PDB file of C-alpha atoms in Angstrom:
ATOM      1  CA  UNK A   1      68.404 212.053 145.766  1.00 39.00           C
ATOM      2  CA  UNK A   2      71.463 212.545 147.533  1.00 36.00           C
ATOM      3  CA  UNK A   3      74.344 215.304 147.040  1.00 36.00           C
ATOM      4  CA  UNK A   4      77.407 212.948 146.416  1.00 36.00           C
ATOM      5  CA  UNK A   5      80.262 215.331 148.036  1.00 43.00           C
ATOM      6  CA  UNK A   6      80.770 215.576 151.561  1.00 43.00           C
ATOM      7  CA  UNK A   7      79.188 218.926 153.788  1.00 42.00           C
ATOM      8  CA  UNK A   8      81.081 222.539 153.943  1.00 42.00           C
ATOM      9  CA  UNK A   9      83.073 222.571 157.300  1.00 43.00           C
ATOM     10  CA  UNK A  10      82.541 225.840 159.125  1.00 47.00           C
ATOM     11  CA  UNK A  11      83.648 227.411 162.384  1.00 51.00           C
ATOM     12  CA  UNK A  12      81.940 231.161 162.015  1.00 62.00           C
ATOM     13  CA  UNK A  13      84.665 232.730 160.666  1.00 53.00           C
ATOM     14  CA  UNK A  14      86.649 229.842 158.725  1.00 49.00           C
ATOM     15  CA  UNK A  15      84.867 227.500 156.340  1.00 47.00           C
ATOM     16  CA  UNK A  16      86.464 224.611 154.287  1.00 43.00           C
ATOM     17  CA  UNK A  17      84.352 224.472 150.569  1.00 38.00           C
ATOM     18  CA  UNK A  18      84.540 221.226 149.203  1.00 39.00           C
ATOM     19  CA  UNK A  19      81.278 221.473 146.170  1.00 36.00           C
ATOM     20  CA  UNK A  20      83.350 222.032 142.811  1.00 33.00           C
ATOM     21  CA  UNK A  21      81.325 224.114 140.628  1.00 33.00           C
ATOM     22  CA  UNK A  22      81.724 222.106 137.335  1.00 33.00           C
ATOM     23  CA  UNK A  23      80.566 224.520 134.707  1.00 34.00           C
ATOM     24  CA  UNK A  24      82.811 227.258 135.707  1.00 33.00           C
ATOM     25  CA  UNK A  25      85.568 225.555 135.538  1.00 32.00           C
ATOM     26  CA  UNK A  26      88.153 227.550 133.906  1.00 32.00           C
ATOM     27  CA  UNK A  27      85.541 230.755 134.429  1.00 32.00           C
ATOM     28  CA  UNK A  28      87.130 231.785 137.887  1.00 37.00           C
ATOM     29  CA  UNK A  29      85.674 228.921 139.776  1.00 51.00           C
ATOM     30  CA  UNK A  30      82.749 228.835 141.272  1.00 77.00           C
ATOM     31  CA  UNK A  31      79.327 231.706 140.955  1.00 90.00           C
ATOM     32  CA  UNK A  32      79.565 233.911 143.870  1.00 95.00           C
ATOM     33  CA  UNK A  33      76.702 234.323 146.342  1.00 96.00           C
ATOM     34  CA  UNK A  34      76.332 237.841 145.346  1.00 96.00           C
ATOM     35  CA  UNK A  35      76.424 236.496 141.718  1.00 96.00           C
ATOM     36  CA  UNK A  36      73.653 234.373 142.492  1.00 97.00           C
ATOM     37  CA  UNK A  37      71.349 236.072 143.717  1.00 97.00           C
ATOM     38  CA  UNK A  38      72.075 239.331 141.660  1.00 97.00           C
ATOM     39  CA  UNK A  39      70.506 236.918 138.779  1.00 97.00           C
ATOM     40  CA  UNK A  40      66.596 236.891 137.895  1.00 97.00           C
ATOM     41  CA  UNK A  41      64.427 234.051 138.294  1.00 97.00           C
ATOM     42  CA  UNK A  42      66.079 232.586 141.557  1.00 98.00           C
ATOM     43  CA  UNK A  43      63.923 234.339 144.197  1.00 98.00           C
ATOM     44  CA  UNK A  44      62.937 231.090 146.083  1.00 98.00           C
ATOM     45  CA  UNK A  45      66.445 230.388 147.007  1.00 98.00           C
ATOM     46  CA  UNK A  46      69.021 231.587 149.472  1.00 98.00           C
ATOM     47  CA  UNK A  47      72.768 231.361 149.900  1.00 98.00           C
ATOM     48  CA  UNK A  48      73.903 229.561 152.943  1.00 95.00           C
ATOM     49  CA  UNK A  49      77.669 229.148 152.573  1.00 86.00           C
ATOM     50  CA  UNK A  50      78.332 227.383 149.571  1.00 84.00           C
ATOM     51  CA  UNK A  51      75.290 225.849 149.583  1.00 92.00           C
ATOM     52  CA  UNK A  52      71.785 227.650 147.650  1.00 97.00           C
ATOM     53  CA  UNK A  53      68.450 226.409 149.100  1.00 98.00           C
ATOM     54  CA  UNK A  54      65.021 226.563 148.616  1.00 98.00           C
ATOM     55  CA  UNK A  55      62.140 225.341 150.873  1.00 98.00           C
ATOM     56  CA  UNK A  56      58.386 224.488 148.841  1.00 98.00           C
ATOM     57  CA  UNK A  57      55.396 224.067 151.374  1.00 98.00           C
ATOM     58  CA  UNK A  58      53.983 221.311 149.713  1.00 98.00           C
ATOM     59  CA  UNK A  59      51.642 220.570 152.249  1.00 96.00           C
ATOM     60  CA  UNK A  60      51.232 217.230 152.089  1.00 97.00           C
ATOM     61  CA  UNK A  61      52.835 214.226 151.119  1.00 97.00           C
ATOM     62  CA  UNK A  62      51.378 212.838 147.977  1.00 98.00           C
ATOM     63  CA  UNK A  63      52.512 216.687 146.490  1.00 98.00           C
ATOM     64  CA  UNK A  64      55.845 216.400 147.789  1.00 98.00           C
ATOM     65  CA  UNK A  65      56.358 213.382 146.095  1.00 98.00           C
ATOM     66  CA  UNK A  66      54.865 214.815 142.970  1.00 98.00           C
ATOM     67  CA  UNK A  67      57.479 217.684 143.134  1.00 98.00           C
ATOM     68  CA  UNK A  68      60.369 215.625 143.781  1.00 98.00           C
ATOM     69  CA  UNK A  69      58.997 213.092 140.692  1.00 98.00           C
ATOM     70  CA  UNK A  70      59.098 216.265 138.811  1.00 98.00           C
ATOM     71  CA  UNK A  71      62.765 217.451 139.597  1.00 98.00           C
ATOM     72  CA  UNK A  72      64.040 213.752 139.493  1.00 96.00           C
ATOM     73  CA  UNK A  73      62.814 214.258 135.329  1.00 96.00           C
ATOM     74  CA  UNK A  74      64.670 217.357 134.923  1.00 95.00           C
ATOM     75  CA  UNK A  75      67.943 216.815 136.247  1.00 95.00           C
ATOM     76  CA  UNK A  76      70.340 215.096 134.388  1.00 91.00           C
ATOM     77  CA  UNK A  77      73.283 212.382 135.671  1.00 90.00           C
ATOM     78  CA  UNK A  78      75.899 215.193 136.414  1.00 91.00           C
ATOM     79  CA  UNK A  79      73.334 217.432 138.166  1.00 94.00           C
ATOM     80  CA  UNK A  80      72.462 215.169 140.354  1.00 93.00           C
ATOM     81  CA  UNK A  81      76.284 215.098 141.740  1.00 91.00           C
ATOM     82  CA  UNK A  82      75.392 218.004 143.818  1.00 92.00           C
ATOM     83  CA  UNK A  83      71.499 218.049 144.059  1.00 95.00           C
ATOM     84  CA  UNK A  84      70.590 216.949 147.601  1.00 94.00           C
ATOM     85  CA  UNK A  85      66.507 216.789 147.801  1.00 96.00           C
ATOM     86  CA  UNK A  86      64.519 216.659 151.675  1.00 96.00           C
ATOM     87  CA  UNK A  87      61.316 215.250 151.623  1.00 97.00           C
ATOM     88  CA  UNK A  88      58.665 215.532 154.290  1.00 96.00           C
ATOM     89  CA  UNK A  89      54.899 215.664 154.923  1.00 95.00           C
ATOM     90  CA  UNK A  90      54.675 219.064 155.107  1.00 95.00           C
ATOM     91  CA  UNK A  91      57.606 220.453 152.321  1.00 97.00           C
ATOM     92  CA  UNK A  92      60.759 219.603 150.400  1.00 98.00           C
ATOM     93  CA  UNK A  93      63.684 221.067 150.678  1.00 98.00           C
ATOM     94  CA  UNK A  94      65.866 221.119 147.891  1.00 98.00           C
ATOM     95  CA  UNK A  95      69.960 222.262 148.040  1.00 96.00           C
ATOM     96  CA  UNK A  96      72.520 222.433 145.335  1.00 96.00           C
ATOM     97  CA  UNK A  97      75.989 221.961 145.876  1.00 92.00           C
ATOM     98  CA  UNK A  98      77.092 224.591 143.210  1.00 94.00           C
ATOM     99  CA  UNK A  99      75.192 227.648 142.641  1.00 96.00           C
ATOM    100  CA  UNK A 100      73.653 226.937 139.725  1.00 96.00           C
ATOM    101  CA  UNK A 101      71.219 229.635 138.519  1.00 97.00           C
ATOM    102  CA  UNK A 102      69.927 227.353 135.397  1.00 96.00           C
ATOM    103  CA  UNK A 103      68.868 224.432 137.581  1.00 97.00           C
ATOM    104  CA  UNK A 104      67.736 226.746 140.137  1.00 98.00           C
ATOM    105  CA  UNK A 105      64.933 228.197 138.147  1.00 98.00           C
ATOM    106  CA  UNK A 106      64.010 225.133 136.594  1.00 98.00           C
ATOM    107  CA  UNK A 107      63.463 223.597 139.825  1.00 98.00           C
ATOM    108  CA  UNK A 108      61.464 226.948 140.760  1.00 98.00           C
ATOM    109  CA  UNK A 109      59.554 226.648 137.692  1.00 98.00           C
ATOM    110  CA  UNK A 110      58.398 222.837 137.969  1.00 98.00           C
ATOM    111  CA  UNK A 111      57.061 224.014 141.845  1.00 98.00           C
ATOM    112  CA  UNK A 112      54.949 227.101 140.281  1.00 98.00           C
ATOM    113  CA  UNK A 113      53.951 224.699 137.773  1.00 98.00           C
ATOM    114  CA  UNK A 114      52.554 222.155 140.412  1.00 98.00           C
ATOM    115  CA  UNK A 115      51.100 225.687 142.638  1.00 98.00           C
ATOM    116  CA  UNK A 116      53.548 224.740 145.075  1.00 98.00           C
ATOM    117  CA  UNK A 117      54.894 228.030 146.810  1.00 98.00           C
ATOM    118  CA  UNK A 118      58.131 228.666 148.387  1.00 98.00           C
ATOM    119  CA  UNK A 119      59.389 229.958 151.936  1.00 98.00           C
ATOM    120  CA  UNK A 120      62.763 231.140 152.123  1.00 96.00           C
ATOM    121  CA  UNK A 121      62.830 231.639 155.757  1.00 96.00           C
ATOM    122  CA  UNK A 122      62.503 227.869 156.288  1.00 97.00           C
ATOM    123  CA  UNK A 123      66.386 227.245 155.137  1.00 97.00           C
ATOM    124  CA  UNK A 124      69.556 226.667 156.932  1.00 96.00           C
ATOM    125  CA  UNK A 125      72.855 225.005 157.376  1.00 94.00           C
ATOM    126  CA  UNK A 126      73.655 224.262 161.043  1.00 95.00           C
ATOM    127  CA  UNK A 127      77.344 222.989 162.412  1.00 95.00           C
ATOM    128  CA  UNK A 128      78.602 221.985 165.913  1.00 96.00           C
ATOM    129  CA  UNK A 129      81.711 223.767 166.531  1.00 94.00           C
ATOM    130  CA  UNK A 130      84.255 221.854 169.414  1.00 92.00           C
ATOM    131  CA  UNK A 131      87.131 224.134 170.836  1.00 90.00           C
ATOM    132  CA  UNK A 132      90.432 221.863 170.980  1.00 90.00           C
ATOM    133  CA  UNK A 133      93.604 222.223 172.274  1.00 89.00           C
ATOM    134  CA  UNK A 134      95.076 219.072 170.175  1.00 88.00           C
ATOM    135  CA  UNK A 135      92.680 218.650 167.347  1.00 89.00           C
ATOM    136  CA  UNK A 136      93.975 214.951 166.550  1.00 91.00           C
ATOM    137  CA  UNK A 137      93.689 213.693 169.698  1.00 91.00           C
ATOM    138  CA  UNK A 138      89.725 213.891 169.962  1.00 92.00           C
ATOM    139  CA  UNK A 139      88.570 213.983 166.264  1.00 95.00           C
ATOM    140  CA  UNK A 140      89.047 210.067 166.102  1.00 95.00           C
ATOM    141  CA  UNK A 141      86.763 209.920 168.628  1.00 95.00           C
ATOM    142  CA  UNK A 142      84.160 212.061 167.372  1.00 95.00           C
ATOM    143  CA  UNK A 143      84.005 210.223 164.092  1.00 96.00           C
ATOM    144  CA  UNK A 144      84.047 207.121 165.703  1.00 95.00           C
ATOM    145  CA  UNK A 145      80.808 207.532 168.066  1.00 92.00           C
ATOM    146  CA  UNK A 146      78.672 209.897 165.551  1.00 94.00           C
ATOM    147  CA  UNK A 147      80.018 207.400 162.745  1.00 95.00           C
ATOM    148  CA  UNK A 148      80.571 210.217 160.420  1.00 97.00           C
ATOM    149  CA  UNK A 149      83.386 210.814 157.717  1.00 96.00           C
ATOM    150  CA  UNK A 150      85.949 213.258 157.565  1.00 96.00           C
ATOM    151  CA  UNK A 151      87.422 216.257 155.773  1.00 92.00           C
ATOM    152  CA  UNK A 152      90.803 217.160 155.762  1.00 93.00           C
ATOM    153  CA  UNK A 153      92.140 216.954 159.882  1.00 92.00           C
ATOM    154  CA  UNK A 154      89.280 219.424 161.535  1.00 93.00           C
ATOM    155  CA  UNK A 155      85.587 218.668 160.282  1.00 93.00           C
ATOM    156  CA  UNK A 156      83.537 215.421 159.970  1.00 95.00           C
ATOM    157  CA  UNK A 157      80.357 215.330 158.092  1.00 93.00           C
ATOM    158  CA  UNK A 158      77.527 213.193 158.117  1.00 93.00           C
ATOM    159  CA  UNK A 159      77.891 210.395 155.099  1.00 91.00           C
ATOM    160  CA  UNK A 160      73.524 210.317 154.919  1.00 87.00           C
ATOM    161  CA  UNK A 161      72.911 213.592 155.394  1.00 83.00           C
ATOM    162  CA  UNK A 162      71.010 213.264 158.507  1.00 86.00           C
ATOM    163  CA  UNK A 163      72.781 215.248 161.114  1.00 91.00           C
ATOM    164  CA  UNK A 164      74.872 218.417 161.757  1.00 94.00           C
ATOM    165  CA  UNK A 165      78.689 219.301 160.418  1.00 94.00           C
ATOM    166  CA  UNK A 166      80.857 218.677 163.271  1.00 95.00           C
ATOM    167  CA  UNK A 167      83.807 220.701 163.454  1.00 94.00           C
ATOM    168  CA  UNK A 168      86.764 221.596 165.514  1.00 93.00           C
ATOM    169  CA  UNK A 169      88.376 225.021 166.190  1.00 88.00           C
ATOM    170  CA  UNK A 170      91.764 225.339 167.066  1.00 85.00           C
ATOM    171  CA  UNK A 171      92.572 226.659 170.883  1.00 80.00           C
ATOM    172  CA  UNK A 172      96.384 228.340 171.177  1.00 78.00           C
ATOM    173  CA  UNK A 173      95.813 228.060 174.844  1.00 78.00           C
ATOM    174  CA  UNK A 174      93.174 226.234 177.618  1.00 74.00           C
ATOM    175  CA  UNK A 175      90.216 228.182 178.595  1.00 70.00           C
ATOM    176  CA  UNK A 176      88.034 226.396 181.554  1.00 70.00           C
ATOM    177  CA  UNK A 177      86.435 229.489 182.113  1.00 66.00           C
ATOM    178  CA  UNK A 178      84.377 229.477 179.046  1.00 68.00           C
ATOM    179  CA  UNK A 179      82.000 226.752 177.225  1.00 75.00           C
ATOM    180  CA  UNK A 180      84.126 224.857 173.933  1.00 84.00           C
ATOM    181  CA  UNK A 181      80.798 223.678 172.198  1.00 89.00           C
ATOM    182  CA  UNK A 182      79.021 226.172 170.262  1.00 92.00           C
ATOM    183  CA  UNK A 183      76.627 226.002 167.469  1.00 94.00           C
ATOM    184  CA  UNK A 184      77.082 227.560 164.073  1.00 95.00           C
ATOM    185  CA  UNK A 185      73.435 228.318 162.163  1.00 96.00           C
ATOM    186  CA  UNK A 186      73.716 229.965 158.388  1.00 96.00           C
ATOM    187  CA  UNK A 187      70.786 231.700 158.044  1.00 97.00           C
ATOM    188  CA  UNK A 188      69.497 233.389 154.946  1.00 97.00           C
ATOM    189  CA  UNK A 189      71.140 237.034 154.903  1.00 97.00           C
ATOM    190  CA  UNK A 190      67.827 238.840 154.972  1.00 97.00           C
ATOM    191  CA  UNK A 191      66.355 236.489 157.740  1.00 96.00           C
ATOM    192  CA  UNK A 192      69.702 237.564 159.991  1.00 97.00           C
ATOM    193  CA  UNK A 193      68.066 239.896 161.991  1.00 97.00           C
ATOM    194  CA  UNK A 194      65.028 238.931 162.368  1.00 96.00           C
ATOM    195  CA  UNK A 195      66.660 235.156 163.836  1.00 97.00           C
ATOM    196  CA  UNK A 196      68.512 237.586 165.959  1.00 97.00           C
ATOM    197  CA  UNK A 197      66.238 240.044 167.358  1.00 96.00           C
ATOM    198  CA  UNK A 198      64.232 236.716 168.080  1.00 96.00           C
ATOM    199  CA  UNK A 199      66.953 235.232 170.012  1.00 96.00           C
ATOM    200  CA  UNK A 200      68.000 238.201 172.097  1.00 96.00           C
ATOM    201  CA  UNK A 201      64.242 238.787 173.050  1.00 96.00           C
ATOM    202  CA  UNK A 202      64.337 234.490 174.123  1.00 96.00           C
ATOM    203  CA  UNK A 203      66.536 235.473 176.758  1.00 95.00           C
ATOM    204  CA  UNK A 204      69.575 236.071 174.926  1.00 95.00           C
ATOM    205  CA  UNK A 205      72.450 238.372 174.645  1.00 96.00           C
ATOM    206  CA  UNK A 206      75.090 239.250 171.838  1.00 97.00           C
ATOM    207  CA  UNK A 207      78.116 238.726 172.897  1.00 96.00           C
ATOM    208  CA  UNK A 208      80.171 240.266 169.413  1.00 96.00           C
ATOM    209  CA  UNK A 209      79.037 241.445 166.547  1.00 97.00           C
ATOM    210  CA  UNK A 210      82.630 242.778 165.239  1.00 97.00           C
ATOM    211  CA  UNK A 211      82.767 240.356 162.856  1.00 97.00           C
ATOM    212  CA  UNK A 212      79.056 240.924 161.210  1.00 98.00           C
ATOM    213  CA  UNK A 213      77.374 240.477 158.692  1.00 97.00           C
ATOM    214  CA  UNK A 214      80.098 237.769 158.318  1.00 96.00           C
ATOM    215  CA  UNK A 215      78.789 236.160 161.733  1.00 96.00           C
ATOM    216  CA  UNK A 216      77.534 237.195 165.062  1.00 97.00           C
ATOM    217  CA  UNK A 217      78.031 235.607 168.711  1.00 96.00           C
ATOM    218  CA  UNK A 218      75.324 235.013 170.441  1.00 95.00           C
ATOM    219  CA  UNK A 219      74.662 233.563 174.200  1.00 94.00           C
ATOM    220  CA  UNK A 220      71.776 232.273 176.334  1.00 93.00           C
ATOM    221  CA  UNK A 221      71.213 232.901 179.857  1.00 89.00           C
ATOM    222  CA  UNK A 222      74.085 230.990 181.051  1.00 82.00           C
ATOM    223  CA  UNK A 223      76.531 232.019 178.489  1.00 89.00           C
ATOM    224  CA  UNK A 224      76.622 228.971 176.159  1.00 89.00           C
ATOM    225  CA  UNK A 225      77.016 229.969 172.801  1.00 92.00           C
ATOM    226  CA  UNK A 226      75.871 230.331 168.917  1.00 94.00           C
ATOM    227  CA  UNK A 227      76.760 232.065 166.012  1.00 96.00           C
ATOM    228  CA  UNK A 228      74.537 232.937 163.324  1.00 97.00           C
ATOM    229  CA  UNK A 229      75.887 233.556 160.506  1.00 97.00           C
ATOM    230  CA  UNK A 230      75.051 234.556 156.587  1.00 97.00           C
ATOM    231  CA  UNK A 231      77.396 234.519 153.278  1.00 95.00           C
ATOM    232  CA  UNK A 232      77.934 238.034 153.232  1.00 95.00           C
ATOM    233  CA  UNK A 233      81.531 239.423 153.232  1.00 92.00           C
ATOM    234  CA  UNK A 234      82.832 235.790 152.797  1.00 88.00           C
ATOM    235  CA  UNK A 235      83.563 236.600 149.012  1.00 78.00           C
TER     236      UNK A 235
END
């Protein structure tokens, strides 16, 4: 199963959502993250962006498939529109598009029913962020040689779902002193620190944290960066 809409574009601090939650349509637009999870049943599953995902540890194959056989029964035609489902050997990872708290939990509930258990630390959405001066003279490019399409005039994403958002962030002036590639990695909001502390104890320092829990900037030894980032004070 594949989700049917393109990937959100995000630069830490500025994101582009293009998932249209359907049945809130005329309800103030789409559930909030905070919304989300502030509802029962939907434990297994974090917020990253505009994005909810849950990980099951299937542990082999032959249950994966079995899990995925079982969510392919309970969806229906228009769920599937933003139900994008990961299967490997060891899990499946399952996204929706919209946060949808019903299909959620009957996802959740098909996985308890099979004894399959869930990890929530085993989720995230990552981006590759490009700093450019003159964004339409080397986004051609980029979609041309990663053979991705493209959102709006700053973010590509990949058609199959295979590879990292790649988006650009606008630079008012050059700067050769610093590195114009970063990473961008949502992470659940109560893994944050933990991803963190793990990164700064790698060999890493933080180079900002004004803008947390929104995002922080981190940097490796030779100051090439990342942000991590969570869904927190984007609503």
């Amino acid at each position: 199963m594949s989700n049917t809409s393109p990937e959100l574009g995000v630069r830490c601090g500025r994101e582009r959502v293009v998932a249209v939650d359907v049945s809130f349509r005329g309800m103030g637009g789409q559930r909030t993250a905070g919304e989300f999870h502030a509802a029962d049943g939907v434990e297994d599953w974090r917020a990253l962006y505009h994005l909810v995902s849950a990980h099951f540890r299937t542990g082999s194959l032959a249950a994966g498939v079995a899990l995925v056989d079982e969510i392919g029964r309970l969806v229906d035609g228009s769920e599937e529109q933003y139900l994008s489902v990961d299967l490997r050997s060891a899990g499946v990872t399952v996204s929706l598009g919209r946060r949808d708290v019903g299909l959620a939990r009957r996802i959740s509930g098909v996985a308890k029913e099979l004894g399959v258990s869930a990890d929530p630390t085993a989720v995230q959405v990552v981006n590759v962020t490009l700093d450019a001066l003159v964004g339409a003279d080397v986004l051609p490019f980029w979609r041309a040689v990663l053979g991705y399409g493209q959102i709006g005039d700053d973010y590509l994403f990949d058609p199959l779902r295979r590879g990292p958002g790649f988006g650009l962030q606008e630079l008012a002036v050059a700067r050769p002193e610093r590195n114009r590639l970063h990473l961008d990695v949502a992470v659940p909001h109560d893994q944050a620190a933990e991803r963190i502390a793990a990164a700064l104890a790698a060999g890493g320092r933080l180079v900002s944290d004004v803008h947390a829990p929104k995002w922080w900037v981190l940097a490796d030894a030779e100051g090439n960066e990342a942000c991590v980032a969570t869904w927190v004070d984007r609503e």
